[in-house]
Short mmCIF file of C-alpha atoms in Angstrom, two decimals:
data_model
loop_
_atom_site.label_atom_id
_atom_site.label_comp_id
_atom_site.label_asym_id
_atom_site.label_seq_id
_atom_site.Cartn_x
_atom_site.Cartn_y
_atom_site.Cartn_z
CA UNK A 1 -100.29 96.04 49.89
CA UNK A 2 -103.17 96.84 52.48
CA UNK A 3 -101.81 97.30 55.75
CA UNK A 4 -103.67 98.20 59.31
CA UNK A 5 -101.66 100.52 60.34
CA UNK A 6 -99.75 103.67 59.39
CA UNK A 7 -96.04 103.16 59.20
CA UNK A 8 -93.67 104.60 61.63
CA UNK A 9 -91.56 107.87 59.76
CA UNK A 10 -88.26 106.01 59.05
CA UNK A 11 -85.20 107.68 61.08
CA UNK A 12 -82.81 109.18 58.77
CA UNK A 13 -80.07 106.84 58.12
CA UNK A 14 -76.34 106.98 59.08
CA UNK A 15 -72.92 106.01 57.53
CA UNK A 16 -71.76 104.76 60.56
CA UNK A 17 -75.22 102.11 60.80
CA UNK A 18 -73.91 100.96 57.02
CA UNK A 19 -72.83 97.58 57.90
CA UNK A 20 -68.65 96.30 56.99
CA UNK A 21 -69.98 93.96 54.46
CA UNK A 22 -71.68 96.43 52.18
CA UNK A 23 -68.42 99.14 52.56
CA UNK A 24 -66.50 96.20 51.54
CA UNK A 25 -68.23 95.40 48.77
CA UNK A 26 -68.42 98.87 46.90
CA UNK A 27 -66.72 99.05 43.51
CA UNK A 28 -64.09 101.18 43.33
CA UNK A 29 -65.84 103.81 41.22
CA UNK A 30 -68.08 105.14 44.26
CA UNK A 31 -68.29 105.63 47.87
CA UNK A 32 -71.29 106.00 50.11
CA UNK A 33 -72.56 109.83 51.61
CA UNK A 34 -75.47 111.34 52.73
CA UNK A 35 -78.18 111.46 49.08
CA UNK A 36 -79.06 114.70 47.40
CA UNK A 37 -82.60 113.86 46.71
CA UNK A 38 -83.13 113.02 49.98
CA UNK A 39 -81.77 114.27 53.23
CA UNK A 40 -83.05 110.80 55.40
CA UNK A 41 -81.06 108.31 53.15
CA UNK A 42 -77.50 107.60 52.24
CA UNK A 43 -76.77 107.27 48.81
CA UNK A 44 -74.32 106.03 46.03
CA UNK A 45 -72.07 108.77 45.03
CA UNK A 46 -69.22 108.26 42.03
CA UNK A 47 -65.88 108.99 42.75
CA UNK A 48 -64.39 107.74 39.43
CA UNK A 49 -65.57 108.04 35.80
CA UNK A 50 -68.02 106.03 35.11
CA UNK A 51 -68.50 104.96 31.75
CA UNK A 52 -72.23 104.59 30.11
CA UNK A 53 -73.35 100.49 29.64
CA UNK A 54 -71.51 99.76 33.46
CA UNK A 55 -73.75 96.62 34.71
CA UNK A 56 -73.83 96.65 38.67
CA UNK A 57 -75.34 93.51 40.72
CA UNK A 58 -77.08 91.76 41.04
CA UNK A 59 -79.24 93.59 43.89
CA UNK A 60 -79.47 91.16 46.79
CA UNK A 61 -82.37 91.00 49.54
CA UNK A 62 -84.28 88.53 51.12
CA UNK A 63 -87.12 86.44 48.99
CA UNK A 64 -90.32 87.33 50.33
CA UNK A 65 -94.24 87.14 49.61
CA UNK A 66 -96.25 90.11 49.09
CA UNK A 67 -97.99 89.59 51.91
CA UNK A 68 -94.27 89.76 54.08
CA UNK A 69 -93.13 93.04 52.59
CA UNK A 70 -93.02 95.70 55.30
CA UNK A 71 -91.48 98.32 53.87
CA UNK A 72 -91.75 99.28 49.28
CA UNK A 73 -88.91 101.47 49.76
CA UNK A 74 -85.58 99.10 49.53
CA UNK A 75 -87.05 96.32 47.11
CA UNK A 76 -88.08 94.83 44.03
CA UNK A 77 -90.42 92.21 42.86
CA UNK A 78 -89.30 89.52 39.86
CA UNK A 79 -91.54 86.78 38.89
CA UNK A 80 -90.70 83.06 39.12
CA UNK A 81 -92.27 80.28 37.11
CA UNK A 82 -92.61 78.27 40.29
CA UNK A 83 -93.37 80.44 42.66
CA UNK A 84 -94.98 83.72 40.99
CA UNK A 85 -94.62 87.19 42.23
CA UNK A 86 -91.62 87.58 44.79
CA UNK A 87 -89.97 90.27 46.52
CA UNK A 88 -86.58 91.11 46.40
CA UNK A 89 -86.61 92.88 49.77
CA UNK A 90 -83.39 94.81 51.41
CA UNK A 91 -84.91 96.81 53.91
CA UNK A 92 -82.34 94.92 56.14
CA UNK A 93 -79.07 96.25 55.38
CA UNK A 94 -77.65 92.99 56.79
CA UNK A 95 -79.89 91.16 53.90
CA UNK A 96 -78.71 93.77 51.24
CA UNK A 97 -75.38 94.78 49.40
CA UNK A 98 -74.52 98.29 48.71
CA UNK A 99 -77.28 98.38 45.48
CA UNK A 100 -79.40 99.18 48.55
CA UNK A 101 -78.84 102.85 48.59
CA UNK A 102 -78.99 103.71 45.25
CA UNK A 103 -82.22 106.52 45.69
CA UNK A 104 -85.25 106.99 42.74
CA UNK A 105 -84.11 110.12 40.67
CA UNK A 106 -86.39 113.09 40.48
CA UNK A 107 -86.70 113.38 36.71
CA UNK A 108 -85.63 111.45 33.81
CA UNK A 109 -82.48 114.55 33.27
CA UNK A 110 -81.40 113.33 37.32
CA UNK A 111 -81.61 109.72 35.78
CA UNK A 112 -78.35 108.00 35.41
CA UNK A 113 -78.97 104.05 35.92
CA UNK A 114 -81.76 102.15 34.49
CA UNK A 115 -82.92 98.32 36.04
CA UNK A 116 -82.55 94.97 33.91
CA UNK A 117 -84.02 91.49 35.54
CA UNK A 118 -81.45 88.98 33.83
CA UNK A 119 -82.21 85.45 35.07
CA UNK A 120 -84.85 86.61 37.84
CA UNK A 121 -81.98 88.91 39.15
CA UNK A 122 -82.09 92.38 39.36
CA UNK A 123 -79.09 94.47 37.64
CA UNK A 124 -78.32 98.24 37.37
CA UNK A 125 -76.89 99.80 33.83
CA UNK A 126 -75.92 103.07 33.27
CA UNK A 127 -77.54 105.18 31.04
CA UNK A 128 -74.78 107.94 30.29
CA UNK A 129 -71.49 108.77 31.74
CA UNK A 130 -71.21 109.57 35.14
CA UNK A 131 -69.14 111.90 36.70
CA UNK A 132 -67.23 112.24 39.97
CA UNK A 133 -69.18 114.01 42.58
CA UNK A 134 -72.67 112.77 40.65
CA UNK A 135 -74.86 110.60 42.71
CA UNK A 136 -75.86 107.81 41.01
CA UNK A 137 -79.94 107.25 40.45
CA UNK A 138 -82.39 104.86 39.17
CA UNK A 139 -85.67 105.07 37.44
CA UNK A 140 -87.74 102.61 35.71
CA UNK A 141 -89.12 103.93 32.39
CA UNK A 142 -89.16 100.64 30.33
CA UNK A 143 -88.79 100.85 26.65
CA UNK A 144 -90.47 103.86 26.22
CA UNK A 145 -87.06 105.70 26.59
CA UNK A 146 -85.09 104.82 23.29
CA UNK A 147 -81.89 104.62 25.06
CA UNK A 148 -83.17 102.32 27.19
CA UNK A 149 -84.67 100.51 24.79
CA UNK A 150 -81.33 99.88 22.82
CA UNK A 151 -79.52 98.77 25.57
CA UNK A 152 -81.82 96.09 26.54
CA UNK A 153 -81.58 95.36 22.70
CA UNK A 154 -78.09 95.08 23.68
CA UNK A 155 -78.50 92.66 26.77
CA UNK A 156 -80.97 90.77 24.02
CA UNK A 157 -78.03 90.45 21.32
CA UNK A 158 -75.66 89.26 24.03
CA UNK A 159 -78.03 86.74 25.34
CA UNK A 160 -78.60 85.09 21.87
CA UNK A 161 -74.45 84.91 21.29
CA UNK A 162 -74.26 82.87 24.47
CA UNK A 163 -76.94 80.14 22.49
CA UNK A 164 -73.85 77.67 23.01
CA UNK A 165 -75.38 75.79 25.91
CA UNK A 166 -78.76 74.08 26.51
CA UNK A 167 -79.62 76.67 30.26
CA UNK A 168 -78.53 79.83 28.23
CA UNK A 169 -80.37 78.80 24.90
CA UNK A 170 -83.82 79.25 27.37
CA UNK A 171 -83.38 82.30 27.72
CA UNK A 172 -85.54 85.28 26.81
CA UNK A 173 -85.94 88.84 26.79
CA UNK A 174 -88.72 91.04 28.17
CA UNK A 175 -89.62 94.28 29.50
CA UNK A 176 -91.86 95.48 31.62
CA UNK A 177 -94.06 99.22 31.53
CA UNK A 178 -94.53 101.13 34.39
CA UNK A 179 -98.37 101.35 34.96
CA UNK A 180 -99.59 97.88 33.37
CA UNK A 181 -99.36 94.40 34.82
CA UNK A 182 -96.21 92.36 33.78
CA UNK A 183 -97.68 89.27 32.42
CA UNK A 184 -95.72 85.82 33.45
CA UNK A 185 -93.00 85.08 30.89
CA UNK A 186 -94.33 81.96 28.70
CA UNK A 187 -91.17 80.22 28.59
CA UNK A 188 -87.60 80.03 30.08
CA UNK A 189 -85.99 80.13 33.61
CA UNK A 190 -83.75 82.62 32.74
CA UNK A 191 -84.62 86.39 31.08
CA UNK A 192 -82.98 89.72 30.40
CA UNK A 193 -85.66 92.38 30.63
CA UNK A 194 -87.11 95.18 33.05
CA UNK A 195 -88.67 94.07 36.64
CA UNK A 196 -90.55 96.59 38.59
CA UNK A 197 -90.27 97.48 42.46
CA UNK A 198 -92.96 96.62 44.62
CA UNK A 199 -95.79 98.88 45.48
CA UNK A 200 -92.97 101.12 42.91
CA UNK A 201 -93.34 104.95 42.21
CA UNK A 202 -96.16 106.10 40.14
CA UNK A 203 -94.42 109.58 39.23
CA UNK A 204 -91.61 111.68 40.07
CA UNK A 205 -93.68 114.11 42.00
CA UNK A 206 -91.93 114.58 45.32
CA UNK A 207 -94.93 114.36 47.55
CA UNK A 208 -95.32 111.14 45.56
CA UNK A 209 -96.83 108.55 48.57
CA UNK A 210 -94.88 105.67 48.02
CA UNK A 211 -91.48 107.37 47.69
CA UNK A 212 -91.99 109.18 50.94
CA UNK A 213 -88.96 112.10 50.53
CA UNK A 214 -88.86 115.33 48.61
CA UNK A 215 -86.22 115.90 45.69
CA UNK A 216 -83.64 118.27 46.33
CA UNK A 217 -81.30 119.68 43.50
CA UNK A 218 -78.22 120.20 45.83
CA UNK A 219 -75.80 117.91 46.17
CA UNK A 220 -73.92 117.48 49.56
CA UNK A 221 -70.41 118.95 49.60
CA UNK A 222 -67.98 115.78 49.90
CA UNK A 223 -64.08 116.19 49.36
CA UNK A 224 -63.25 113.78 46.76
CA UNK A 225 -60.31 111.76 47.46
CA UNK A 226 -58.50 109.67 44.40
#
């Protein structure tokens, strides 16, 4: 996205600025606190087991053009058949849910949650356990990563057991790789595959532009209540 001007460093964020309806909508499984990889943003923190194949969602923003995006940080773009490329954009907390604050991990070993666009919506899905007092993070490595891979193959199998009815027997299944241009989908109004953020991440390199934060490997110390 071109833009005239530099943008403004973002002030770091604060629990108490979190607004009731996103604390009311966390599962019960995690809680919000201050992120680990990155000491201006709150993130998602489990308090509970989580087991691996856990589908969160879907992430909720405002639609926007490219051309309306302000900010690559909180956001993701899925394409329509009617309308092309659009934005997912939560850079509002009052436009977003609490799918907001999950942060990028550092490296794929920080990873713990993977994307999925099922029926131009944008899901989370764990990749492995999770364990109280782990923050949960996201990365987008496509089906390059075998796990990753199967459990889209997974989200594919379901999708062709739910045949029954003419909208769900449109469906299809797609991913997208970092680094190339997701064609449009030929068919369907409905998919299960990987989306991409806008303007997204090229690496995991800290002084990465676009992901404006550096990675740290400590964890905040939060009393975990049951």
């Amino acid at each position: 996205m071109n833009q005239s001007t530099a943008e403004p460093v973002a002030a770091a964020e604060s629990l108490a600025e979190v607004p009731e309806h996103v604390l009311r909508g966390l599962p019960e499984e995690v809680r919000l606190f201050p992120s680990a990889v990155d000491k201006t943003r709150i993130g998602v923190w489990a308090t509970k087991p989580i087991l691996k194949g856990k589908k969160f969602g879907p992430f909720v923003g405002d639609k926007k053009k490219r051309s309306q995006v302000k900010n690559n940080v909180y956001m993701w773009e899925v394409y329509y058949p009617n309308l092309g490329w659009m934005c997912i954009d939560a850079t509002d907390p009052e436009k977003g849910n609490w799918l907001r604050y999950v942060n990028w991990a550092c490296s794929g070993e920080e990873q713990n949650l993977f994307p999925l666009e099922i029926n131009r919506a944008i899901y989370y899905k764990t990749l492995k356990p999770i364990a109280p007092g782990e923050e949960l993070l996201v990365w987008y490595n496509g089906e390059d990563n075998p796990e990753i891979a199967a459990a889209i193959e997974e989200e594919r199998a379901s999708a062709r057991s739910k045949r029954s009815s003419p909208k769900s027997r449109k469906a299809t299944v797609s991913a997208w790789r970092p680094g190339v241009r997701r064609q449009p989908p030929p068919t369907s109004p409905g998919s299960v595959g990987m989306s991409r953020p806008q303007l997204q991440p090229r690496s995991r390199d800290p002084s990465s532009k676009s992901r404006r934060f550096a990675c740290s490997p400590t964890a905040p110390e939060v009393t975990w209540k049951q």
